[in-house]
Amino acid sequence: MWIRTDLAVEMKEDIKGEEPIKGVRVSTKNNGDTDILETRIIVETEEGAANLGKPIGTYITLESDHLREHDDTYHEPMAEVLSKILKSFLGRRKKILVAGLGNREVTPDALGPLVIDNLYITRHLLREGIISHSNEVSAIAPGVMAQTGMESLAILKAVLNEVKPEFVIVIDALAARKSDRLNKTIQLADTGIAPGSGVGNHRNAINEESLGVPVLAIGVPTVISVPTIVNDAMDMMVEMIGKNGFKDVLERFSEEERYKLACEMVDPFMEDMFVTPKDIDEAVKRISYTISEAINKAALA
Amino acid sequence: MWIRTDLAVEMKEDIKGEEPIKGVRVSTKNNGDTDILETRIIVETEEGAANLGKPIGTYITLESDHLREHDDTYHEPMAEVLSKILKSFLGRRKKILVAGLGNREVTPDALGPLVIDNLYITRHLLREGIISHSNEVSAIAPGVMAQTGMESLAILKAVLNEVKPEFVIVIDALAARKSDRLNKTIQLADTGIAPGSGVGNHRNAINEESLGVPVLAIGVPTVISVPTIVNDAMDMMVEMIGKNGFKDVLERFSEEERYKLACEMVDPFMEDMFVTPKDIDEAVKRISYTISEAINKAALA
Amino acid sequence: MWIRTDLAVEMKEDIKGEEPIKGVRVSTKNNGDTDILETRIIVETEEGAANLGKPIGTYITLESDHLREHDDTYHEPMAEVLSKILKSFLGRRKKILVAGLGNREVTPDALGPLVIDNLYITRHLLREGIISHSNEVSAIAPGVMAQTGMESLAILKAVLNEVKPEFVIVIDALAARKSDRLNKTIQLADTGIAPGSGVGNHRNAINEESLGVPVLAIGVPTVISVPTIVNDAMDMMVEMIGKNGFKDVLERFSEEERYKLACEMVDPFMEDMFVTPKDIDEAVKRISYTISEAINKAALA
Amino acid sequence: MWIRTDLAVEMKEDIKGEEPIKGVRVSTKNNGDTDILETRIIVETEEGAANLGKPIGTYITLESDHLREHDDTYHEPMAEVLSKILKSFLGRRKKILVAGLGNREVTPDALGPLVIDNLYITRHLLREGIISHSNEVSAIAPGVMAQTGMESLAILKAVLNEVKPEFVIVIDALAARKSDRLNKTIQLADTGIAPGSGVGNHRNAINEESLGVPVLAIGVPTVISVPTIVNDAMDMMVEMIGKNGFKDVLERFSEEERYKLACEMVDPFMEDMFVTPKDIDEAVKRISYTISEAINKAALA
């Protein structure tokens, strides 16, 4: 299957029609007096997984226009909401390993390592008796395969064996379909990271099955792929021509064929390109700080 | 006029047909045993300027696949060739001000400030008598309007009045049409910086007329605009439909109308987005170093 | 006169005795329920200036242990107090130029340029009619002489001539005497920047006399000079010898004991300090590259 | 034992007298027509280890004034010499793991992670069949305990178990005694990293014994410790008082003269040095933000 978005909320939007999707439960709510919209998509059955194109599990999306603002005071409500959801996933587990996936040297892929930079790490403090009565938090930024020669999954497994956590939080930068979701959406998924997803396109699943402990993935879309944009342009053009009478163009290309054509149209080098907002450097720093804050609050309170 | 590339060499390519363009002289040469292709476009008359869409003057493009390589030894030949051309523009002038335009905090726009970081500055050393018998080199990275509240031109003029140079070199990041020119092409233009050009979209011309001394612009394309990509996709689609018999589609939209449509198609937020290669952070650092080296060699030898 | 601290509050401490200094008025207060200690030193006469070693004017020092904390919520009260004092200096003036002095590439000297990065600049928005009814804020980070070949003062004057502000705020990193003041003290001075002060050691005064408009300097100590530390160690040693006699001291301390004493002499916070060359950022980048190259050659040839 | 330098070559200098040290063999050579001085210290016996204060093994120091130059062409000869020595240690081993120790966020401690950034990694390429006939190179930057909650050694062991290398190269930033060795000296040691050494002060040995495969440590001194400087000043003072008598010294030097003496005592290069807290990078960012906020509030309210 070809993937054009890492967001469950966008995959749901792709499914035309208003009627409910079989095997998938969707609910939305506004968080108190904040502007934070929370969408909860629960894939309940294999049929639902096939319909949505996402594995069985829970996907929570938090969206806030303010996340893109420069004023840091707007980040506190988001950190608060995120922290509460994190706590509900954590339950009574006390030993947490946080993994910041991605490449620190590539700005739109640096979200994971930047989150790690701001975490309050306690594992060594607990073991040395400097603090007590705290959850045990450890962290690793494993780097990407081009930097290490190893799969992120392989490094995670090796470290997991060392720290033996009860719960793993994985942070990663995602690709979205719509530009207006970039840097203002946070997705949580108890299904972990799927192969082919993320900005760095992971090859191996990082989830409860592969790691042996519950895995919560936190992701923020920071890029759109170029073929997605071209494909969207072609959609609009086909629609336009369709209105003007060229029905056979519309019929001859399925949606998937059109996407493949878009990929072929952009030259090979283009596939290594990102579409990112101009303020990506600052946006990634800011949102990584919000997530760190939330993890700190959830893990240590 | 709508601009989709800052490179004279790409504007020439846009003009279909093989016959010479009136008022424009074009020559290419390979530099010795290097892989560096040099294209020299001289716009000689107002007619040529109208035909090409670029002011009267000389545009030199240096292209080398190796500029994108990680091995720094490949940069020396380029620095050498660039340095020789710089010297031919400098002539006997001895007081040089180098201006690094762009926003240091936005990676694809940081080329200018990064070049300034590596220059060997002599003005203060000469004035204090620490060195003698050297050209006088001073430099400024004026920042962008969102950072300073001032036009780059205004700051340059103010500084110019202070240092009174005989020659100004302006460095800027450019937009290109073709992705395979990004970070491997260097353009020199004795026409300076035109309004609307550069990644930061300058509003005022920075040239001999506005500054009162000769201005040489050195630019490297680091981004492609999203509408350009969509427009190219539409071109190909229209061509495809054209072959299949929908001639009226082809005729109804002029090239300019189609570009405007592409701009409308990408949502407003998209206009603040860049298409950049994944390795932009490192690519910009590397090429800025090559240009600094060339300026150091040309100014101080 | 030799300068070992840029802080008026430390120069006052150097003056032994509890009696008031002639021509100098000192008052302290705590700001409400915050931990922020405010010391106000007013040099009223030339005699006071000679006694304290600082020009006539007002020096306000804000100190807070929390400024060194990683939790950003502690920064709000300080920003609030600082903002109120700034307003009282600004009065009814509406056109403000902020100058961020120092070298962005040298971390302890980067304070000024970093402040500029986060300012909300309005001058261009007002002039374009995008906003109205706001003060006019413009900003410049002039760089240091080694980067530009020009004095900061010269660039400031040139820019001042362009924007014609009614008030100038100058930001600079300072040197302190006591390590426990680093990064937790903010000094405001309506006397501007004196020659020889700051991390970068300015050569020309930047003040109302040289700029023609009121100048408020905001500084934060980020470094201690090495001679200051050595000098303090010598003071303590002289005192110790004075009490115990030279031979006694000489004999009682083996080389190892003397090293331990040295460790005790530097205060606890000092142990977390580095002595590094000014160009450490660039030096580390460069030498890391050499080592990588060597490993690449050795491993792959 | 108290450690004031990580360099074997400086520990040898500390031992007064010209006669050979028992159990330690020392030889020096110049590398061809370069300026690179190579000192080879071989600790042959336990007696030698006790005498020098370093474990049995080989310590090679490469020194070059040019390493501190900004011109990258000077780096090639050093990379060449270093590469040859590396090869002689590697022998016929083909599977190499490179570990970049230290904290990327603290400039003087960032050497290890920065080296990793520029390596050519082959392990994944070999396993995917993209290349063949190459040594297998993998790499890890494990971070420091404050970032991960784990010992570097623990992470290294876990990763080692995954990639099963035949040889480990460990990169680390070191502390030196003499300021004029900073950033121009490279030390290789087949004894690995000792507890208490390095800028980050490792607690566990990283060597052949702890890892089970040969370990070569490559280190560059980037800092001097503050107690070392104070101790050196005290040494000189004791010597001076010994020659001239205490009263004489006490009376002859006013406070100002003593400060000047302190300046003379620190060597000329030292004047270009800073004493900064370890967290200076983050501290400056944070406090600059507070000041920006205050200016924004004051200027725009």
PDB file of N, CA, C and O in Angstrom, chain A residues 68 105-107 179 182 226 229-230 233-234 237-238 241 246 248-249 265 267 269-270 272-278 281, chain B residues 68 105-107 179 182 226 229-230 233-234 236-238 241 246 248-249 265 267 269-270 272-278 281:
ATOM      1  N   ARG A  68       1.518  26.860  16.502  1.00  0.00           N
ATOM      2  CA  ARG A  68       2.428  27.469  15.530  1.00  0.00           C
ATOM      3  C   ARG A  68       2.816  28.896  15.908  1.00  0.00           C
ATOM      4  O   ARG A  68       3.599  29.539  15.229  1.00  0.00           O
ATOM      5  N   GLU A 105      20.457  16.303  12.376  1.00  0.00           N
ATOM      6  CA  GLU A 105      21.089  17.250  11.441  1.00  0.00           C
ATOM      7  C   GLU A 105      20.146  17.703  10.330  1.00  0.00           C
ATOM      8  O   GLU A 105      20.502  18.562   9.531  1.00  0.00           O
ATOM      9  N   VAL A 106      18.966  17.074  10.235  1.00  0.00           N
ATOM     10  CA  VAL A 106      17.998  17.451   9.203  1.00  0.00           C
ATOM     11  C   VAL A 106      16.806  18.082   9.919  1.00  0.00           C
ATOM     12  O   VAL A 106      16.023  17.376  10.556  1.00  0.00           O
ATOM     13  N   THR A 107      16.677  19.387   9.827  1.00  0.00           N
ATOM     14  CA  THR A 107      15.730  20.096  10.670  1.00  0.00           C
ATOM     15  C   THR A 107      14.350  19.448  10.752  1.00  0.00           C
ATOM     16  O   THR A 107      13.858  19.211  11.850  1.00  0.00           O
ATOM     17  N   SER A 179      -0.952  20.889   4.176  1.00  0.00           N
ATOM     18  CA  SER A 179       0.084  21.779   4.707  1.00  0.00           C
ATOM     19  C   SER A 179      -0.378  22.492   5.967  1.00  0.00           C
ATOM     20  O   SER A 179       0.425  22.833   6.820  1.00  0.00           O
ATOM     21  N   LEU A 182       0.781  21.007   9.397  1.00  0.00           N
ATOM     22  CA  LEU A 182       2.196  20.966   9.781  1.00  0.00           C
ATOM     23  C   LEU A 182       2.438  21.768  11.049  1.00  0.00           C
ATOM     24  O   LEU A 182       1.989  22.900  11.188  1.00  0.00           O
ATOM     25  N   VAL A 226       6.672  15.803  -1.888  1.00  0.00           N
ATOM     26  CA  VAL A 226       6.433  16.496  -3.145  1.00  0.00           C
ATOM     27  C   VAL A 226       5.411  15.752  -4.005  1.00  0.00           C
ATOM     28  O   VAL A 226       4.471  16.374  -4.513  1.00  0.00           O
ATOM     29  N   ILE A 229       1.845  16.668  -3.161  1.00  0.00           N
ATOM     30  CA  ILE A 229       1.396  17.981  -3.631  1.00  0.00           C
ATOM     31  C   ILE A 229       1.049  17.943  -5.105  1.00  0.00           C
ATOM     32  O   ILE A 229       0.014  18.453  -5.541  1.00  0.00           O
ATOM     33  N   VAL A 230       1.929  17.318  -5.882  1.00  0.00           N
ATOM     34  CA  VAL A 230       1.678  17.241  -7.322  1.00  0.00           C
ATOM     35  C   VAL A 230       0.400  16.452  -7.571  1.00  0.00           C
ATOM     36  O   VAL A 230      -0.439  16.827  -8.400  1.00  0.00           O
ATOM     37  N   ALA A 233      -2.543  18.522  -6.994  1.00  0.00           N
ATOM     38  CA  ALA A 233      -2.743  19.452  -8.109  1.00  0.00           C
ATOM     39  C   ALA A 233      -3.413  18.744  -9.273  1.00  0.00           C
ATOM     40  O   ALA A 233      -4.316  19.282  -9.915  1.00  0.00           O
ATOM     41  N   MET A 234      -2.955  17.523  -9.532  1.00  0.00           N
ATOM     42  CA  MET A 234      -3.548  16.768 -10.626  1.00  0.00           C
ATOM     43  C   MET A 234      -5.008  16.431 -10.344  1.00  0.00           C
ATOM     44  O   MET A 234      -5.844  16.490 -11.257  1.00  0.00           O
ATOM     45  N   MET A 237      -6.966  19.392 -11.237  1.00  0.00           N
ATOM     46  CA  MET A 237      -6.987  19.617 -12.674  1.00  0.00           C
ATOM     47  C   MET A 237      -7.947  18.645 -13.360  1.00  0.00           C
ATOM     48  O   MET A 237      -8.736  19.039 -14.222  1.00  0.00           O
ATOM     49  N   VAL A 238      -7.854  17.384 -12.949  1.00  0.00           N
ATOM     50  CA  VAL A 238      -8.742  16.373 -13.522  1.00  0.00           C
ATOM     51  C   VAL A 238     -10.199  16.745 -13.255  1.00  0.00           C
ATOM     52  O   VAL A 238     -11.058  16.668 -14.134  1.00  0.00           O
ATOM     53  N   ILE A 241     -11.163  19.570 -15.583  1.00  0.00           N
ATOM     54  CA  ILE A 241     -11.381  19.085 -16.940  1.00  0.00           C
ATOM     55  C   ILE A 241     -12.651  18.242 -16.988  1.00  0.00           C
ATOM     56  O   ILE A 241     -13.442  18.327 -17.930  1.00  0.00           O
ATOM     57  N   PHE A 246     -14.366  16.241 -20.216  1.00  0.00           N
ATOM     58  CA  PHE A 246     -13.383  15.208 -20.579  1.00  0.00           C
ATOM     59  C   PHE A 246     -13.474  14.038 -19.609  1.00  0.00           C
ATOM     60  O   PHE A 246     -12.557  13.751 -18.868  1.00  0.00           O
ATOM     61  N   ASP A 248     -13.522  10.879 -19.965  1.00  0.00           N
ATOM     62  CA  ASP A 248     -12.693   9.679 -20.079  1.00  0.00           C
ATOM     63  C   ASP A 248     -11.346   9.818 -19.366  1.00  0.00           C
ATOM     64  O   ASP A 248     -10.770   8.853 -18.888  1.00  0.00           O
ATOM     65  N   VAL A 249     -10.804  11.062 -19.251  1.00  0.00           N
ATOM     66  CA  VAL A 249      -9.582  11.293 -18.480  1.00  0.00           C
ATOM     67  C   VAL A 249      -9.824  10.892 -17.027  1.00  0.00           C
ATOM     68  O   VAL A 249      -9.032  10.203 -16.404  1.00  0.00           O
ATOM     69  N   MET A 265       6.610  11.816 -12.409  1.00  0.00           N
ATOM     70  CA  MET A 265       6.766  13.155 -12.984  1.00  0.00           C
ATOM     71  C   MET A 265       7.865  13.955 -12.281  1.00  0.00           C
ATOM     72  O   MET A 265       8.600  14.679 -12.903  1.00  0.00           O
ATOM     73  N   ASP A 267      11.301  14.390 -10.764  1.00  0.00           N
ATOM     74  CA  ASP A 267      12.497  13.618 -11.108  1.00  0.00           C
ATOM     75  C   ASP A 267      13.071  12.899  -9.879  1.00  0.00           C
ATOM     76  O   ASP A 267      12.741  13.215  -8.744  1.00  0.00           O
ATOM     77  N   PHE A 269      15.723  12.880  -8.112  1.00  0.00           N
ATOM     78  CA  PHE A 269      16.329  13.666  -7.044  1.00  0.00           C
ATOM     79  C   PHE A 269      15.251  14.262  -6.146  1.00  0.00           C
ATOM     80  O   PHE A 269      15.415  14.423  -4.946  1.00  0.00           O
ATOM     81  N   MET A 270      14.126  14.602  -6.780  1.00  0.00           N
ATOM     82  CA  MET A 270      13.033  15.238  -6.053  1.00  0.00           C
ATOM     83  C   MET A 270      12.528  14.371  -4.902  1.00  0.00           C
ATOM     84  O   MET A 270      12.011  14.882  -3.917  1.00  0.00           O
ATOM     85  N   ASP A 272      14.125  12.954  -2.727  1.00  0.00           N
ATOM     86  CA  ASP A 272      14.880  13.240  -1.515  1.00  0.00           C
ATOM     87  C   ASP A 272      14.612  14.658  -1.022  1.00  0.00           C
ATOM     88  O   ASP A 272      15.412  15.220  -0.279  1.00  0.00           O
ATOM     89  N   MET A 273      13.530  15.246  -1.503  1.00  0.00           N
ATOM     90  CA  MET A 273      13.248  16.616  -1.106  1.00  0.00           C
ATOM     91  C   MET A 273      12.055  16.681  -0.172  1.00  0.00           C
ATOM     92  O   MET A 273      11.196  15.820  -0.163  1.00  0.00           O
ATOM     93  N   PHE A 274      12.044  17.756   0.599  1.00  0.00           N
ATOM     94  CA  PHE A 274      10.982  17.996   1.545  1.00  0.00           C
ATOM     95  C   PHE A 274      10.226  19.239   1.140  1.00  0.00           C
ATOM     96  O   PHE A 274      10.823  20.169   0.594  1.00  0.00           O
ATOM     97  N   VAL A 275       8.950  19.286   1.446  1.00  0.00           N
ATOM     98  CA  VAL A 275       8.248  20.565   1.439  1.00  0.00           C
ATOM     99  C   VAL A 275       8.066  20.956   2.898  1.00  0.00           C
ATOM    100  O   VAL A 275       7.403  20.261   3.657  1.00  0.00           O
ATOM    101  N   THR A 276       8.703  22.047   3.291  1.00  0.00           N
ATOM    102  CA  THR A 276       8.631  22.470   4.686  1.00  0.00           C
ATOM    103  C   THR A 276       8.315  23.955   4.767  1.00  0.00           C
ATOM    104  O   THR A 276       8.640  24.709   3.861  1.00  0.00           O
ATOM    105  N   PRO A 277       7.693  24.361   5.869  1.00  0.00           N
ATOM    106  CA  PRO A 277       7.448  25.793   6.057  1.00  0.00           C
ATOM    107  C   PRO A 277       8.771  26.533   6.251  1.00  0.00           C
ATOM    108  O   PRO A 277       9.766  25.955   6.688  1.00  0.00           O
ATOM    109  N   LYS A 278       8.752  27.818   5.925  1.00  0.00           N
ATOM    110  CA  LYS A 278       9.967  28.633   6.045  1.00  0.00           C
ATOM    111  C   LYS A 278      10.474  28.704   7.475  1.00  0.00           C
ATOM    112  O   LYS A 278      11.650  28.858   7.714  1.00  0.00           O
ATOM    113  N   ASP A 281      12.799  25.669  11.297  1.00  0.00           N
ATOM    114  CA  ASP A 281      13.821  25.582  12.330  1.00  0.00           C
ATOM    115  C   ASP A 281      13.243  25.946  13.694  1.00  0.00           C
ATOM    116  O   ASP A 281      13.398  25.223  14.677  1.00  0.00           O
TER     117      ASP A 281
ATOM    118  N   ARG B  68      27.977  19.034  -4.761  1.00  0.00           N
ATOM    119  CA  ARG B  68      27.026  18.429  -3.838  1.00  0.00           C
ATOM    120  C   ARG B  68      27.647  17.262  -3.067  1.00  0.00           C
ATOM    121  O   ARG B  68      27.016  16.684  -2.196  1.00  0.00           O
ATOM    122  N   GLU B 105      18.641  32.169  10.350  1.00  0.00           N
ATOM    123  CA  GLU B 105      17.853  31.189  11.102  1.00  0.00           C
ATOM    124  C   GLU B 105      17.034  30.264  10.208  1.00  0.00           C
ATOM    125  O   GLU B 105      16.401  29.337  10.679  1.00  0.00           O
ATOM    126  N   VAL B 106      16.984  30.551   8.899  1.00  0.00           N
ATOM    127  CA  VAL B 106      16.235  29.724   7.957  1.00  0.00           C
ATOM    128  C   VAL B 106      17.250  29.042   7.044  1.00  0.00           C
ATOM    129  O   VAL B 106      17.835  29.693   6.176  1.00  0.00           O
ATOM    130  N   THR B 107      17.475  27.767   7.253  1.00  0.00           N
ATOM    131  CA  THR B 107      18.606  27.096   6.609  1.00  0.00           C
ATOM    132  C   THR B 107      18.754  27.426   5.119  1.00  0.00           C
ATOM    133  O   THR B 107      19.834  27.821   4.697  1.00  0.00           O
ATOM    134  N   SER B 179      15.206  20.960  -9.897  1.00  0.00           N
ATOM    135  CA  SER B 179      15.747  20.494  -8.615  1.00  0.00           C
ATOM    136  C   SER B 179      17.196  20.035  -8.758  1.00  0.00           C
ATOM    137  O   SER B 179      17.969  20.126  -7.812  1.00  0.00           O
ATOM    138  N   LEU B 182      19.955  22.559  -7.661  1.00  0.00           N
ATOM    139  CA  LEU B 182      20.087  23.017  -6.267  1.00  0.00           C
ATOM    140  C   LEU B 182      21.447  22.650  -5.698  1.00  0.00           C
ATOM    141  O   LEU B 182      21.903  21.518  -5.829  1.00  0.00           O
ATOM    142  N   VAL B 226       7.023  25.935  -4.460  1.00  0.00           N
ATOM    143  CA  VAL B 226       5.991  24.917  -4.640  1.00  0.00           C
ATOM    144  C   VAL B 226       5.163  25.180  -5.897  1.00  0.00           C
ATOM    145  O   VAL B 226       4.943  24.265  -6.692  1.00  0.00           O
ATOM    146  N   ILE B 229       6.727  23.743  -9.036  1.00  0.00           N
ATOM    147  CA  ILE B 229       6.633  22.296  -9.187  1.00  0.00           C
ATOM    148  C   ILE B 229       5.249  21.890  -9.677  1.00  0.00           C
ATOM    149  O   ILE B 229       5.108  21.087 -10.596  1.00  0.00           O
ATOM    150  N   VAL B 230       4.239  22.489  -9.071  1.00  0.00           N
ATOM    151  CA  VAL B 230       2.877  22.166  -9.482  1.00  0.00           C
ATOM    152  C   VAL B 230       2.661  22.584 -10.931  1.00  0.00           C
ATOM    153  O   VAL B 230       2.073  21.846 -11.731  1.00  0.00           O
ATOM    154  N   ALA B 233       4.109  20.130 -13.213  1.00  0.00           N
ATOM    155  CA  ALA B 233       3.258  18.947 -13.276  1.00  0.00           C
ATOM    156  C   ALA B 233       2.088  19.190 -14.221  1.00  0.00           C
ATOM    157  O   ALA B 233       1.726  18.337 -15.038  1.00  0.00           O
ATOM    158  N   MET B 234       1.527  20.405 -14.122  1.00  0.00           N
ATOM    159  CA  MET B 234       0.406  20.738 -14.990  1.00  0.00           C
ATOM    160  C   MET B 234       0.826  20.793 -16.454  1.00  0.00           C
ATOM    161  O   MET B 234       0.091  20.362 -17.337  1.00  0.00           O
ATOM    162  N   MET B 236       3.056  19.022 -17.874  1.00  0.00           N
ATOM    163  CA  MET B 236       3.157  17.663 -18.376  1.00  0.00           C
ATOM    164  C   MET B 236       1.782  17.044 -18.597  1.00  0.00           C
ATOM    165  O   MET B 236       1.558  16.322 -19.557  1.00  0.00           O
ATOM    166  N   MET B 237       0.860  17.380 -17.703  1.00  0.00           N
ATOM    167  CA  MET B 237      -0.483  16.828 -17.805  1.00  0.00           C
ATOM    168  C   MET B 237      -1.194  17.372 -19.048  1.00  0.00           C
ATOM    169  O   MET B 237      -1.833  16.627 -19.800  1.00  0.00           O
ATOM    170  N   VAL B 238      -1.058  18.685 -19.224  1.00  0.00           N
ATOM    171  CA  VAL B 238      -1.685  19.318 -20.382  1.00  0.00           C
ATOM    172  C   VAL B 238      -1.121  18.723 -21.659  1.00  0.00           C
ATOM    173  O   VAL B 238      -1.857  18.420 -22.605  1.00  0.00           O
ATOM    174  N   ILE B 241      -2.678  15.330 -22.154  1.00  0.00           N
ATOM    175  CA  ILE B 241      -4.061  15.441 -22.636  1.00  0.00           C
ATOM    176  C   ILE B 241      -4.070  15.956 -24.070  1.00  0.00           C
ATOM    177  O   ILE B 241      -4.843  15.508 -24.905  1.00  0.00           O
ATOM    178  N   PHE B 246      -7.338  16.766 -26.543  1.00  0.00           N
ATOM    179  CA  PHE B 246      -8.068  17.855 -25.879  1.00  0.00           C
ATOM    180  C   PHE B 246      -7.359  19.179 -26.135  1.00  0.00           C
ATOM    181  O   PHE B 246      -6.866  19.830 -25.237  1.00  0.00           O
ATOM    182  N   ASP B 248      -8.312  22.093 -26.935  1.00  0.00           N
ATOM    183  CA  ASP B 248      -8.831  23.372 -26.424  1.00  0.00           C
ATOM    184  C   ASP B 248      -8.328  23.672 -25.016  1.00  0.00           C
ATOM    185  O   ASP B 248      -8.184  24.825 -24.640  1.00  0.00           O
ATOM    186  N   VAL B 249      -8.043  22.634 -24.220  1.00  0.00           N
ATOM    187  CA  VAL B 249      -7.448  22.845 -22.899  1.00  0.00           C
ATOM    188  C   VAL B 249      -6.100  23.525 -23.063  1.00  0.00           C
ATOM    189  O   VAL B 249      -5.759  24.498 -22.392  1.00  0.00           O
ATOM    190  N   MET B 265      -3.971  27.130  -6.549  1.00  0.00           N
ATOM    191  CA  MET B 265      -4.258  25.754  -6.152  1.00  0.00           C
ATOM    192  C   MET B 265      -3.581  25.390  -4.834  1.00  0.00           C
ATOM    193  O   MET B 265      -4.162  24.690  -4.006  1.00  0.00           O
ATOM    194  N   ASP B 267      -2.607  26.054  -1.248  1.00  0.00           N
ATOM    195  CA  ASP B 267      -3.295  26.945  -0.321  1.00  0.00           C
ATOM    196  C   ASP B 267      -2.367  28.043   0.182  1.00  0.00           C
ATOM    197  O   ASP B 267      -1.149  27.962   0.057  1.00  0.00           O
ATOM    198  N   PHE B 269      -1.116  29.090   2.914  1.00  0.00           N
ATOM    199  CA  PHE B 269      -0.003  28.752   3.802  1.00  0.00           C
ATOM    200  C   PHE B 269       1.158  28.171   3.006  1.00  0.00           C
ATOM    201  O   PHE B 269       2.310  28.383   3.320  1.00  0.00           O
ATOM    202  N   MET B 270       0.827  27.450   1.957  1.00  0.00           N
ATOM    203  CA  MET B 270       1.830  26.794   1.134  1.00  0.00           C
ATOM    204  C   MET B 270       2.824  27.793   0.542  1.00  0.00           C
ATOM    205  O   MET B 270       3.970  27.451   0.260  1.00  0.00           O
ATOM    206  N   ASP B 272       4.345  30.035   1.919  1.00  0.00           N
ATOM    207  CA  ASP B 272       5.467  30.236   2.840  1.00  0.00           C
ATOM    208  C   ASP B 272       6.301  28.972   2.992  1.00  0.00           C
ATOM    209  O   ASP B 272       7.024  28.807   3.955  1.00  0.00           O
ATOM    210  N   MET B 273       6.148  28.069   2.028  1.00  0.00           N
ATOM    211  CA  MET B 273       6.880  26.806   2.140  1.00  0.00           C
ATOM    212  C   MET B 273       7.981  26.720   1.108  1.00  0.00           C
ATOM    213  O   MET B 273       7.940  27.351   0.067  1.00  0.00           O
ATOM    214  N   PHE B 274       8.956  25.927   1.440  1.00  0.00           N
ATOM    215  CA  PHE B 274      10.099  25.694   0.580  1.00  0.00           C
ATOM    216  C   PHE B 274      10.090  24.257   0.117  1.00  0.00           C
ATOM    217  O   PHE B 274       9.682  23.371   0.864  1.00  0.00           O
ATOM    218  N   VAL B 275      10.618  24.001  -1.053  1.00  0.00           N
ATOM    219  CA  VAL B 275      10.997  22.652  -1.416  1.00  0.00           C
ATOM    220  C   VAL B 275      12.513  22.605  -1.346  1.00  0.00           C
ATOM    221  O   VAL B 275      13.201  23.311  -2.074  1.00  0.00           O
ATOM    222  N   THR B 276      13.042  21.821  -0.424  1.00  0.00           N
ATOM    223  CA  THR B 276      14.494  21.751  -0.257  1.00  0.00           C
ATOM    224  C   THR B 276      14.941  20.305  -0.172  1.00  0.00           C
ATOM    225  O   THR B 276      14.187  19.448   0.245  1.00  0.00           O
ATOM    226  N   PRO B 277      16.180  20.077  -0.555  1.00  0.00           N
ATOM    227  CA  PRO B 277      16.710  18.715  -0.407  1.00  0.00           C
ATOM    228  C   PRO B 277      16.855  18.361   1.064  1.00  0.00           C
ATOM    229  O   PRO B 277      16.997  19.240   1.919  1.00  0.00           O
ATOM    230  N   LYS B 278      16.850  17.049   1.348  1.00  0.00           N
ATOM    231  CA  LYS B 278      16.945  16.590   2.728  1.00  0.00           C
ATOM    232  C   LYS B 278      18.256  16.989   3.390  1.00  0.00           C
ATOM    233  O   LYS B 278      18.322  17.168   4.589  1.00  0.00           O
ATOM    234  N   ASP B 281      20.871  21.360   5.245  1.00  0.00           N
ATOM    235  CA  ASP B 281      21.692  21.926   6.311  1.00  0.00           C
ATOM    236  C   ASP B 281      23.169  21.796   5.988  1.00  0.00           C
ATOM    237  O   ASP B 281      23.925  22.772   6.042  1.00  0.00           O
TER     238      ASP B 281
END
